Amino acid sequence: MTVIRNIFKDRILQITVIITILSLCFARPRLGDINTHTLFSILAMLTIIQIFSYLHVLDVLAYKLTASASNTRRLTVIFTFLSVISAMFLTNDITVLTLIPLYLTIARRYKLPEILPVTLIGMGANIGAAFTPWGNPHNIYIVNRYTVTPIQFFKWSLPLLSVSLILLIIMLMFVKNTPIPSLPKEDIRISIRPMILTIVVSIFFFFGIFNVVPVYVPAILAILLTIFINKTILLHIDYVLLLTFTCFFVFISDIQQIPFIVNEISKAMSNEHLVYLTSILSSQCISNVPSTILIGKFTNYAEALFLGSNIGGFGTLVGSMANMLVFKSFLEHGTISRKKFFCMFSLLQFTGLIVLMILGWLVLYFVI
């Protein structure tokens, strides 16, 4: 019942369902427009990351690394780069939901700075998630929609990662270098056998995204592994995201059959720079996942959409789901006023957005 209650409480899903129902007044969805490859891929991804979360992999890494921190800057650097790396494999949502409450618990205990470190951890999660095909759900969609190869994908994501890390390092220099007492080590253990099995399933998942194996294989294996380890893990899978993707596929299938809308959207997709800017700006209003699905149906400029959707995750709280989760986590665990946090968070996020927008524009102009 809790799972069903959470599904119906999600505001984004509520809005998606409403516009999907309205679209049914104009057309009926075509079965071929429902991208089952993406849906199976997302199901596999969501299941695998919940298994890793249940096994406390990220908690163990965080506690082991932070035990060596001797000052506030070093602690922030550890958390920020752990956020970047973990988001590459566990998605940005799981990363911020794990690391930010953990950092704020330590910060509250030792009276450490909160606003800048938490913002940088959140930005690190978005940076890391953009680097891999499974770090962001919309990356999975782009890989499948345009049949992107692993080499091609990483040719797109590596320059973005490199510049983003430079920007992150510069921002980390503004964290005060204040000594802190030795942090205690927490005794958290990882079950080795489930861990190895989960890694094996993750490898199948990687091959499934790029169509080396049928994508339903890792999805089924992930669910079976969940039942083997602890079937209650299934209760924590983000079914809302899966339903949201499904509704958007239905909605877009409907509006694709309305000539006027198709013509208007097509005008905004006439070149890669327009696709790039449209995906960034729309992400600021409706978040980068729905923005990518909507624009992806009307353009063949895959790299422009990839850059725009991932860079569009910076900026407003709505830019990506991870941004909203950062703010929510701070409200629950932080001690500083929400207004002060929101102002600093927005300033840093829009700084990152502007810098990366310029980078993306130059890549499109000189490279493509």
mmCIF file of C-alpha atoms in Angstrom:
data_model
loop_
_atom_site.group_PDB
_atom_site.id
_atom_site.type_symbol
_atom_site.label_atom_id
_atom_site.label_comp_id
_atom_site.label_asym_id
_atom_site.label_seq_id
_atom_site.Cartn_x
_atom_site.Cartn_y
_atom_site.Cartn_z
ATOM 1 C CA MET A 1 0.000 0.000 0.000
ATOM 2 C CA THR A 2 2.881 2.375 0.781
ATOM 3 C CA VAL A 3 4.275 1.932 -2.741
ATOM 4 C CA ILE A 4 0.889 2.692 -4.332
ATOM 5 C CA ARG A 5 0.407 5.699 -2.031
ATOM 6 C CA ASN A 6 3.805 7.113 -2.992
ATOM 7 C CA ILE A 7 3.049 6.641 -6.672
ATOM 8 C CA PHE A 8 -0.193 8.607 -6.464
ATOM 9 C CA LYS A 9 1.429 11.350 -4.345
ATOM 10 C CA ASP A 10 4.121 12.180 -6.915
ATOM 11 C CA ARG A 11 3.367 15.591 -8.398
ATOM 12 C CA ILE A 12 5.317 15.110 -11.641
ATOM 13 C CA LEU A 13 3.503 11.847 -12.348
ATOM 14 C CA GLN A 14 0.144 13.499 -11.603
ATOM 15 C CA ILE A 15 0.839 16.233 -14.161
ATOM 16 C CA THR A 16 2.108 13.677 -16.678
ATOM 17 C CA VAL A 17 -1.023 11.548 -16.313
ATOM 18 C CA ILE A 18 -3.262 14.588 -16.800
ATOM 19 C CA ILE A 19 -1.577 15.760 -20.004
ATOM 20 C CA THR A 20 -1.509 12.170 -21.271
ATOM 21 C CA ILE A 21 -5.256 11.810 -20.726
ATOM 22 C CA LEU A 22 -5.840 15.140 -22.481
ATOM 23 C CA SER A 23 -3.747 13.989 -25.446
ATOM 24 C CA LEU A 24 -6.004 10.951 -25.817
ATOM 25 C CA CYS A 25 -8.801 13.329 -26.839
ATOM 26 C CA PHE A 26 -6.898 14.090 -30.072
ATOM 27 C CA ALA A 27 -5.345 10.747 -31.024
ATOM 28 C CA ARG A 28 -4.723 7.189 -29.914
ATOM 29 C CA PRO A 29 -1.189 6.007 -29.072
ATOM 30 C CA ARG A 30 0.580 3.680 -31.487
ATOM 31 C CA LEU A 31 2.091 0.581 -29.920
ATOM 32 C CA GLY A 32 5.319 1.044 -31.880
ATOM 33 C CA ASP A 33 5.885 4.427 -30.205
ATOM 34 C CA ILE A 34 6.116 2.835 -26.741
ATOM 35 C CA ASN A 35 9.863 2.383 -26.379
ATOM 36 C CA THR A 36 10.013 -0.956 -24.546
ATOM 37 C CA HIS A 37 13.813 -1.107 -24.815
ATOM 38 C CA THR A 38 14.121 2.071 -22.757
ATOM 39 C CA LEU A 39 11.490 0.890 -20.259
ATOM 40 C CA PHE A 40 13.221 -2.469 -19.701
ATOM 41 C CA SER A 41 16.582 -0.698 -19.406
ATOM 42 C CA ILE A 42 15.243 1.696 -16.791
ATOM 43 C CA LEU A 43 13.598 -1.149 -14.869
ATOM 44 C CA ALA A 44 16.921 -3.007 -14.791
ATOM 45 C CA MET A 45 18.798 0.144 -13.758
ATOM 46 C CA LEU A 46 16.368 1.031 -10.971
ATOM 47 C CA THR A 47 16.462 -2.515 -9.600
ATOM 48 C CA ILE A 48 20.261 -2.756 -9.665
ATOM 49 C CA ILE A 49 20.812 0.576 -7.910
ATOM 50 C CA GLN A 50 18.362 -0.414 -5.170
ATOM 51 C CA ILE A 51 20.335 -3.622 -4.611
ATOM 52 C CA PHE A 52 23.551 -1.610 -4.298
ATOM 53 C CA SER A 53 21.767 0.745 -1.919
ATOM 54 C CA TYR A 54 20.544 -2.184 0.189
ATOM 55 C CA LEU A 55 24.097 -3.557 0.340
ATOM 56 C CA HIS A 56 25.323 -0.166 1.696
ATOM 57 C CA VAL A 57 28.137 0.040 -0.851
ATOM 58 C CA LEU A 58 28.156 3.839 -0.933
ATOM 59 C CA ASP A 59 27.877 4.144 2.861
ATOM 60 C CA VAL A 60 30.952 1.957 3.360
ATOM 61 C CA LEU A 61 32.997 3.964 0.864
ATOM 62 C CA ALA A 62 31.916 7.255 2.419
ATOM 63 C CA TYR A 63 32.770 6.230 5.973
ATOM 64 C CA LYS A 64 36.140 4.750 5.034
ATOM 65 C CA LEU A 65 37.180 7.813 3.043
ATOM 66 C CA THR A 66 35.912 10.475 5.446
ATOM 67 C CA ALA A 67 37.781 8.878 8.361
ATOM 68 C CA SER A 68 40.988 10.272 6.810
ATOM 69 C CA ALA A 69 39.702 13.858 6.466
ATOM 70 C CA SER A 70 41.637 16.356 8.591
ATOM 71 C CA ASN A 71 39.980 19.619 7.519
ATOM 72 C CA THR A 72 36.749 20.933 6.029
ATOM 73 C CA ARG A 73 38.105 21.343 2.499
ATOM 74 C CA ARG A 74 39.469 17.796 2.378
ATOM 75 C CA LEU A 75 36.171 16.448 3.697
ATOM 76 C CA THR A 76 34.230 18.376 1.051
ATOM 77 C CA VAL A 77 36.608 17.204 -1.694
ATOM 78 C CA ILE A 78 36.134 13.578 -0.600
ATOM 79 C CA PHE A 79 32.347 13.842 -0.556
ATOM 80 C CA THR A 80 32.204 15.778 -3.837
ATOM 81 C CA PHE A 81 34.401 13.411 -5.840
ATOM 82 C CA LEU A 82 32.767 10.378 -4.254
ATOM 83 C CA SER A 83 29.510 11.913 -5.484
ATOM 84 C CA VAL A 84 30.907 12.250 -9.024
ATOM 85 C CA ILE A 85 32.166 8.654 -9.139
ATOM 86 C CA SER A 86 29.167 7.030 -7.470
ATOM 87 C CA ALA A 87 26.698 8.892 -9.718
ATOM 88 C CA MET A 88 28.416 7.342 -12.742
ATOM 89 C CA PHE A 89 27.257 3.932 -11.529
ATOM 90 C CA LEU A 90 24.407 4.471 -9.044
ATOM 91 C CA THR A 91 22.693 7.509 -10.656
ATOM 92 C CA ASN A 92 22.594 11.026 -9.254
ATOM 93 C CA ASP A 93 19.365 10.474 -7.302
ATOM 94 C CA ILE A 94 20.672 7.607 -5.163
ATOM 95 C CA THR A 95 23.973 9.448 -4.707
ATOM 96 C CA VAL A 96 22.497 12.633 -3.257
ATOM 97 C CA LEU A 97 19.974 10.736 -1.137
ATOM 98 C CA THR A 98 22.858 8.815 0.446
ATOM 99 C CA LEU A 99 25.712 11.304 0.676
ATOM 100 C CA ILE A 100 23.967 14.554 1.587
ATOM 101 C CA PRO A 101 22.228 13.272 4.766
ATOM 102 C CA LEU A 102 25.526 11.625 5.728
ATOM 103 C CA TYR A 103 27.520 14.831 5.216
ATOM 104 C CA LEU A 104 24.950 16.940 7.071
ATOM 105 C CA THR A 105 25.009 14.522 10.008
ATOM 106 C CA ILE A 106 28.789 15.004 10.260
ATOM 107 C CA ALA A 107 28.471 18.767 9.714
ATOM 108 C CA ARG A 108 25.900 19.112 12.490
ATOM 109 C CA ARG A 109 28.049 17.110 14.907
ATOM 110 C CA TYR A 110 31.208 19.170 14.307
ATOM 111 C CA LYS A 111 29.598 22.513 13.320
ATOM 112 C CA LEU A 112 30.979 22.394 9.754
ATOM 113 C CA PRO A 113 29.867 24.528 6.766
ATOM 114 C CA GLU A 114 26.750 23.207 5.059
ATOM 115 C CA ILE A 115 25.637 25.315 2.106
ATOM 116 C CA LEU A 116 28.664 25.212 -0.205
ATOM 117 C CA PRO A 117 29.601 21.549 0.442
ATOM 118 C CA VAL A 118 26.028 20.311 -0.047
ATOM 119 C CA THR A 119 25.679 22.311 -3.273
ATOM 120 C CA LEU A 120 28.978 20.926 -4.600
ATOM 121 C CA ILE A 121 27.979 17.353 -3.704
ATOM 122 C CA GLY A 122 24.752 17.856 -5.676
ATOM 123 C CA MET A 123 26.601 19.355 -8.651
ATOM 124 C CA GLY A 124 29.100 16.489 -8.516
ATOM 125 C CA ALA A 125 26.245 14.011 -8.761
ATOM 126 C CA ASN A 126 24.910 15.690 -11.919
ATOM 127 C CA ILE A 127 28.417 15.785 -13.418
ATOM 128 C CA GLY A 128 29.096 12.102 -12.777
ATOM 129 C CA ALA A 129 25.658 10.967 -13.945
ATOM 130 C CA ALA A 130 26.150 12.715 -17.292
ATOM 131 C CA PHE A 131 29.271 10.668 -18.016
ATOM 132 C CA THR A 132 27.699 7.196 -18.322
ATOM 133 C CA PRO A 133 24.780 5.875 -20.377
ATOM 134 C CA TRP A 134 22.963 4.734 -17.206
ATOM 135 C CA GLY A 135 23.877 7.631 -14.888
ATOM 136 C CA ASN A 136 20.845 9.586 -16.092
ATOM 137 C CA PRO A 137 17.628 7.889 -17.288
ATOM 138 C CA HIS A 138 17.468 10.183 -20.309
ATOM 139 C CA ASN A 139 20.937 9.010 -21.378
ATOM 140 C CA ILE A 140 19.499 5.504 -21.680
ATOM 141 C CA TYR A 141 16.766 6.915 -23.904
ATOM 142 C CA ILE A 142 19.274 8.785 -26.112
ATOM 143 C CA VAL A 143 21.488 5.700 -26.528
ATOM 144 C CA ASN A 144 18.494 3.624 -27.604
ATOM 145 C CA ARG A 145 16.739 6.303 -29.671
ATOM 146 C CA TYR A 146 19.811 7.023 -31.816
ATOM 147 C CA THR A 147 21.570 3.617 -31.588
ATOM 148 C CA VAL A 148 24.647 5.218 -30.046
ATOM 149 C CA THR A 149 27.757 3.030 -29.677
ATOM 150 C CA PRO A 150 29.811 3.024 -26.435
ATOM 151 C CA ILE A 151 32.743 4.741 -28.169
ATOM 152 C CA GLN A 152 30.509 7.445 -29.609
ATOM 153 C CA PHE A 153 28.775 8.056 -26.291
ATOM 154 C CA PHE A 154 31.998 8.504 -24.342
ATOM 155 C CA LYS A 155 33.372 10.788 -27.073
ATOM 156 C CA TRP A 156 30.448 13.061 -26.215
ATOM 157 C CA SER A 157 30.564 12.702 -22.440
ATOM 158 C CA LEU A 158 34.329 12.870 -21.794
ATOM 159 C CA PRO A 159 34.802 16.556 -22.808
ATOM 160 C CA LEU A 160 31.758 17.486 -20.735
ATOM 161 C CA LEU A 161 33.147 15.596 -17.744
ATOM 162 C CA SER A 162 36.604 17.174 -18.112
ATOM 163 C CA VAL A 163 35.409 20.777 -18.159
ATOM 164 C CA SER A 164 32.846 20.107 -15.414
ATOM 165 C CA LEU A 165 35.567 18.718 -13.136
ATOM 166 C CA ILE A 166 37.744 21.795 -13.709
ATOM 167 C CA LEU A 167 34.780 23.983 -12.774
ATOM 168 C CA LEU A 168 34.162 21.851 -9.672
ATOM 169 C CA ILE A 169 37.798 22.064 -8.559
ATOM 170 C CA ILE A 170 37.730 25.855 -8.859
ATOM 171 C CA MET A 171 34.588 26.014 -6.714
ATOM 172 C CA LEU A 172 36.141 23.676 -4.133
ATOM 173 C CA MET A 173 38.901 26.241 -3.582
ATOM 174 C CA PHE A 174 36.311 28.491 -1.901
ATOM 175 C CA VAL A 175 35.672 25.962 0.879
ATOM 176 C CA LYS A 176 37.402 27.122 4.083
ATOM 177 C CA ASN A 177 40.393 24.991 5.094
ATOM 178 C CA THR A 178 39.457 24.628 8.782
ATOM 179 C CA PRO A 179 40.893 21.739 10.858
ATOM 180 C CA ILE A 180 38.393 19.198 12.201
ATOM 181 C CA PRO A 181 38.770 16.389 14.754
ATOM 182 C CA SER A 182 39.268 12.811 13.594
ATOM 183 C CA LEU A 183 36.016 11.308 12.397
ATOM 184 C CA PRO A 184 35.030 7.940 13.875
ATOM 185 C CA LYS A 185 34.958 4.839 11.683
ATOM 186 C CA GLU A 186 31.608 3.096 11.338
ATOM 187 C CA ASP A 187 31.544 -0.695 11.239
ATOM 188 C CA ILE A 188 29.417 -1.392 8.150
ATOM 189 C CA ARG A 189 30.009 -4.655 6.312
ATOM 190 C CA ILE A 190 29.219 -5.644 2.718
ATOM 191 C CA SER A 191 27.980 -9.123 1.856
ATOM 192 C CA ILE A 192 30.502 -10.328 -0.711
ATOM 193 C CA ARG A 193 28.424 -12.934 -2.587
ATOM 194 C CA PRO A 194 25.413 -10.636 -3.296
ATOM 195 C CA MET A 195 27.871 -7.911 -4.253
ATOM 196 C CA ILE A 196 29.593 -10.119 -6.848
ATOM 197 C CA LEU A 197 26.244 -11.279 -8.256
ATOM 198 C CA THR A 198 25.041 -7.690 -8.539
ATOM 199 C CA ILE A 199 28.190 -6.687 -10.422
ATOM 200 C CA VAL A 200 27.644 -9.598 -12.855
ATOM 201 C CA VAL A 201 24.054 -8.467 -13.475
ATOM 202 C CA SER A 202 25.334 -4.904 -13.956
ATOM 203 C CA ILE A 203 27.660 -6.141 -16.713
ATOM 204 C CA PHE A 204 24.678 -7.763 -18.454
ATOM 205 C CA PHE A 205 22.856 -4.453 -18.038
ATOM 206 C CA PHE A 206 25.683 -2.602 -19.815
ATOM 207 C CA PHE A 207 25.490 -5.042 -22.746
ATOM 208 C CA GLY A 208 21.703 -4.750 -22.761
ATOM 209 C CA ILE A 209 21.762 -0.968 -23.154
ATOM 210 C CA PHE A 210 23.894 -1.294 -26.287
ATOM 211 C CA ASN A 211 21.816 -4.217 -27.665
ATOM 212 C CA VAL A 212 24.574 -6.832 -27.291
ATOM 213 C CA VAL A 213 22.084 -8.954 -25.333
ATOM 214 C CA PRO A 214 18.273 -8.567 -25.233
ATOM 215 C CA VAL A 215 17.565 -5.836 -22.699
ATOM 216 C CA TYR A 216 14.869 -7.844 -20.930
ATOM 217 C CA VAL A 217 17.549 -10.343 -19.836
ATOM 218 C CA PRO A 218 19.284 -8.023 -17.312
ATOM 219 C CA ALA A 219 15.870 -6.748 -16.187
ATOM 220 C CA ILE A 220 14.699 -10.274 -15.365
ATOM 221 C CA LEU A 221 18.046 -11.199 -13.788
ATOM 222 C CA ALA A 222 17.961 -8.066 -11.616
ATOM 223 C CA ILE A 223 14.461 -8.850 -10.345
ATOM 224 C CA LEU A 224 15.377 -12.493 -9.635
ATOM 225 C CA LEU A 225 18.502 -11.370 -7.792
ATOM 226 C CA THR A 226 16.416 -8.951 -5.741
ATOM 227 C CA ILE A 227 14.082 -11.763 -4.715
ATOM 228 C CA PHE A 228 17.117 -13.919 -3.830
ATOM 229 C CA ILE A 229 18.750 -11.218 -1.666
ATOM 230 C CA ASN A 230 15.673 -9.650 -0.083
ATOM 231 C CA LYS A 231 12.350 -9.304 -1.850
ATOM 232 C CA THR A 232 11.493 -6.164 0.165
ATOM 233 C CA ILE A 233 13.981 -4.309 -2.062
ATOM 234 C CA LEU A 234 11.276 -4.414 -4.733
ATOM 235 C CA LEU A 235 9.212 -2.031 -2.586
ATOM 236 C CA HIS A 236 11.865 0.692 -2.946
ATOM 237 C CA ILE A 237 12.177 0.676 -6.748
ATOM 238 C CA ASP A 238 11.238 4.017 -8.307
ATOM 239 C CA TYR A 239 8.097 2.861 -10.106
ATOM 240 C CA VAL A 240 7.083 6.511 -10.476
ATOM 241 C CA LEU A 241 9.921 7.111 -12.939
ATOM 242 C CA LEU A 242 8.936 4.026 -14.930
ATOM 243 C CA LEU A 243 5.288 5.119 -15.116
ATOM 244 C CA THR A 244 6.324 8.684 -15.995
ATOM 245 C CA PHE A 245 8.381 7.445 -18.954
ATOM 246 C CA THR A 246 5.465 5.282 -20.115
ATOM 247 C CA CYS A 247 3.025 8.200 -19.936
ATOM 248 C CA PHE A 248 5.395 10.446 -21.879
ATOM 249 C CA PHE A 249 5.745 7.836 -24.627
ATOM 250 C CA VAL A 250 1.934 7.695 -24.895
ATOM 251 C CA PHE A 251 1.635 11.498 -24.848
ATOM 252 C CA ILE A 252 4.289 11.999 -27.515
ATOM 253 C CA SER A 253 2.772 9.257 -29.664
ATOM 254 C CA ASP A 254 -0.498 11.189 -29.576
ATOM 255 C CA ILE A 255 0.890 14.643 -30.366
ATOM 256 C CA GLN A 256 2.980 13.202 -33.213
ATOM 257 C CA GLN A 257 -0.313 12.580 -34.978
ATOM 258 C CA ILE A 258 -1.383 16.252 -34.773
ATOM 259 C CA PRO A 259 0.059 18.042 -37.867
ATOM 260 C CA PHE A 260 -0.013 21.569 -36.420
ATOM 261 C CA ILE A 261 1.995 20.620 -33.314
ATOM 262 C CA VAL A 262 4.446 18.559 -35.363
ATOM 263 C CA ASN A 263 5.074 21.496 -37.707
ATOM 264 C CA GLU A 264 5.608 23.976 -34.857
ATOM 265 C CA ILE A 265 8.008 21.744 -32.925
ATOM 266 C CA SER A 266 9.887 20.845 -36.111
ATOM 267 C CA LYS A 267 10.574 24.544 -36.747
ATOM 268 C CA ALA A 268 12.381 24.736 -33.397
ATOM 269 C CA MET A 269 14.474 21.673 -34.293
ATOM 270 C CA SER A 270 15.863 22.886 -37.623
ATOM 271 C CA ASN A 271 19.549 22.801 -36.570
ATOM 272 C CA GLU A 272 21.719 21.414 -33.799
ATOM 273 C CA HIS A 273 22.141 24.745 -32.000
ATOM 274 C CA LEU A 274 18.372 25.217 -31.724
ATOM 275 C CA VAL A 275 17.998 21.665 -30.434
ATOM 276 C CA TYR A 276 20.766 22.333 -27.929
ATOM 277 C CA LEU A 277 19.277 25.586 -26.621
ATOM 278 C CA THR A 278 15.718 24.250 -26.620
ATOM 279 C CA SER A 279 16.694 21.223 -24.541
ATOM 280 C CA ILE A 280 18.557 23.399 -22.003
ATOM 281 C CA LEU A 281 15.762 25.955 -21.662
ATOM 282 C CA SER A 282 12.966 23.396 -21.510
ATOM 283 C CA SER A 283 14.901 21.457 -18.856
ATOM 284 C CA GLN A 284 14.781 24.540 -16.639
ATOM 285 C CA CYS A 285 10.982 24.406 -16.767
ATOM 286 C CA ILE A 286 9.977 20.727 -17.009
ATOM 287 C CA SER A 287 13.217 18.913 -15.986
ATOM 288 C CA ASN A 288 15.707 17.230 -18.316
ATOM 289 C CA VAL A 289 14.102 13.772 -18.456
ATOM 290 C CA PRO A 290 10.708 14.743 -19.982
ATOM 291 C CA SER A 291 12.437 17.418 -22.055
ATOM 292 C CA THR A 292 14.705 14.798 -23.657
ATOM 293 C CA ILE A 293 11.853 12.425 -24.468
ATOM 294 C CA LEU A 294 9.781 15.210 -26.010
ATOM 295 C CA ILE A 295 12.567 16.732 -28.137
ATOM 296 C CA GLY A 296 14.046 13.340 -29.049
ATOM 297 C CA LYS A 297 10.984 12.456 -31.085
ATOM 298 C CA PHE A 298 11.447 15.467 -33.343
ATOM 299 C CA THR A 299 15.180 15.639 -34.044
ATOM 300 C CA ASN A 300 18.096 13.567 -35.297
ATOM 301 C CA TYR A 301 20.741 15.799 -33.682
ATOM 302 C CA ALA A 302 21.728 13.263 -31.033
ATOM 303 C CA GLU A 303 24.853 14.982 -29.665
ATOM 304 C CA ALA A 304 23.114 18.344 -29.375
ATOM 305 C CA LEU A 305 20.310 16.699 -27.402
ATOM 306 C CA PHE A 306 22.798 14.828 -25.202
ATOM 307 C CA LEU A 307 24.732 18.005 -24.362
ATOM 308 C CA GLY A 308 21.616 20.102 -23.878
ATOM 309 C CA SER A 309 19.806 17.644 -21.643
ATOM 310 C CA ASN A 310 22.785 16.977 -19.377
ATOM 311 C CA ILE A 311 23.876 20.615 -19.138
ATOM 312 C CA GLY A 312 20.219 21.514 -18.606
ATOM 313 C CA GLY A 313 20.368 19.528 -15.361
ATOM 314 C CA PHE A 314 22.162 22.546 -13.878
ATOM 315 C CA GLY A 315 20.348 25.788 -13.130
ATOM 316 C CA THR A 316 16.933 25.679 -11.494
ATOM 317 C CA LEU A 317 15.750 23.197 -8.885
ATOM 318 C CA VAL A 318 13.546 21.718 -11.604
ATOM 319 C CA GLY A 319 16.500 21.203 -13.977
ATOM 320 C CA SER A 320 16.964 17.645 -12.739
ATOM 321 C CA MET A 321 15.279 15.458 -10.157
ATOM 322 C CA ALA A 322 18.594 15.300 -8.274
ATOM 323 C CA ASN A 323 18.458 19.086 -7.689
ATOM 324 C CA MET A 324 15.069 18.765 -6.045
ATOM 325 C CA LEU A 325 16.322 15.868 -3.919
ATOM 326 C CA VAL A 326 19.318 17.970 -2.809
ATOM 327 C CA PHE A 327 16.970 20.719 -1.642
ATOM 328 C CA LYS A 328 14.644 18.234 0.046
ATOM 329 C CA SER A 329 17.542 16.530 1.850
ATOM 330 C CA PHE A 330 18.848 19.894 3.051
ATOM 331 C CA LEU A 331 15.430 20.873 4.400
ATOM 332 C CA GLU A 332 15.273 17.611 6.360
ATOM 333 C CA HIS A 333 18.847 17.523 7.710
ATOM 334 C CA GLY A 334 20.340 21.025 7.420
ATOM 335 C CA THR A 335 20.474 23.701 10.126
ATOM 336 C CA ILE A 336 20.884 26.832 7.942
ATOM 337 C CA SER A 337 17.866 28.805 6.676
ATOM 338 C CA ARG A 338 16.349 27.437 3.484
ATOM 339 C CA LYS A 339 16.351 30.920 1.909
ATOM 340 C CA LYS A 340 20.098 31.301 2.396
ATOM 341 C CA PHE A 341 20.744 27.815 1.034
ATOM 342 C CA PHE A 342 18.473 28.359 -1.967
ATOM 343 C CA CYS A 343 20.241 31.605 -2.929
ATOM 344 C CA MET A 344 23.745 30.118 -2.762
ATOM 345 C CA PHE A 345 22.614 26.898 -4.440
ATOM 346 C CA SER A 346 21.009 28.834 -7.304
ATOM 347 C CA LEU A 347 24.052 31.102 -7.736
ATOM 348 C CA LEU A 348 26.455 28.173 -8.077
ATOM 349 C CA GLN A 349 24.077 26.160 -10.232
ATOM 350 C CA PHE A 350 23.549 28.996 -12.716
ATOM 351 C CA THR A 351 27.294 29.686 -12.760
ATOM 352 C CA GLY A 352 27.837 26.076 -13.772
ATOM 353 C CA LEU A 353 24.998 26.274 -16.292
ATOM 354 C CA ILE A 354 26.426 29.355 -18.031
ATOM 355 C CA VAL A 355 29.994 27.993 -18.194
ATOM 356 C CA LEU A 356 28.870 24.616 -19.547
ATOM 357 C CA MET A 357 26.413 26.225 -21.987
ATOM 358 C CA ILE A 358 29.300 28.130 -23.552
ATOM 359 C CA LEU A 359 31.365 24.933 -23.731
ATOM 360 C CA GLY A 360 28.551 23.010 -25.381
ATOM 361 C CA TRP A 361 27.949 25.776 -27.911
ATOM 362 C CA LEU A 362 31.644 25.796 -28.876
ATOM 363 C CA VAL A 363 31.657 22.012 -29.242
ATOM 364 C CA LEU A 364 28.675 22.162 -31.574
ATOM 365 C CA TYR A 365 30.153 25.051 -33.535
ATOM 366 C CA PHE A 366 33.735 23.800 -34.004
ATOM 367 C CA VAL A 367 33.531 20.027 -33.612
ATOM 368 C CA ILE A 368 30.348 18.918 -35.325
#
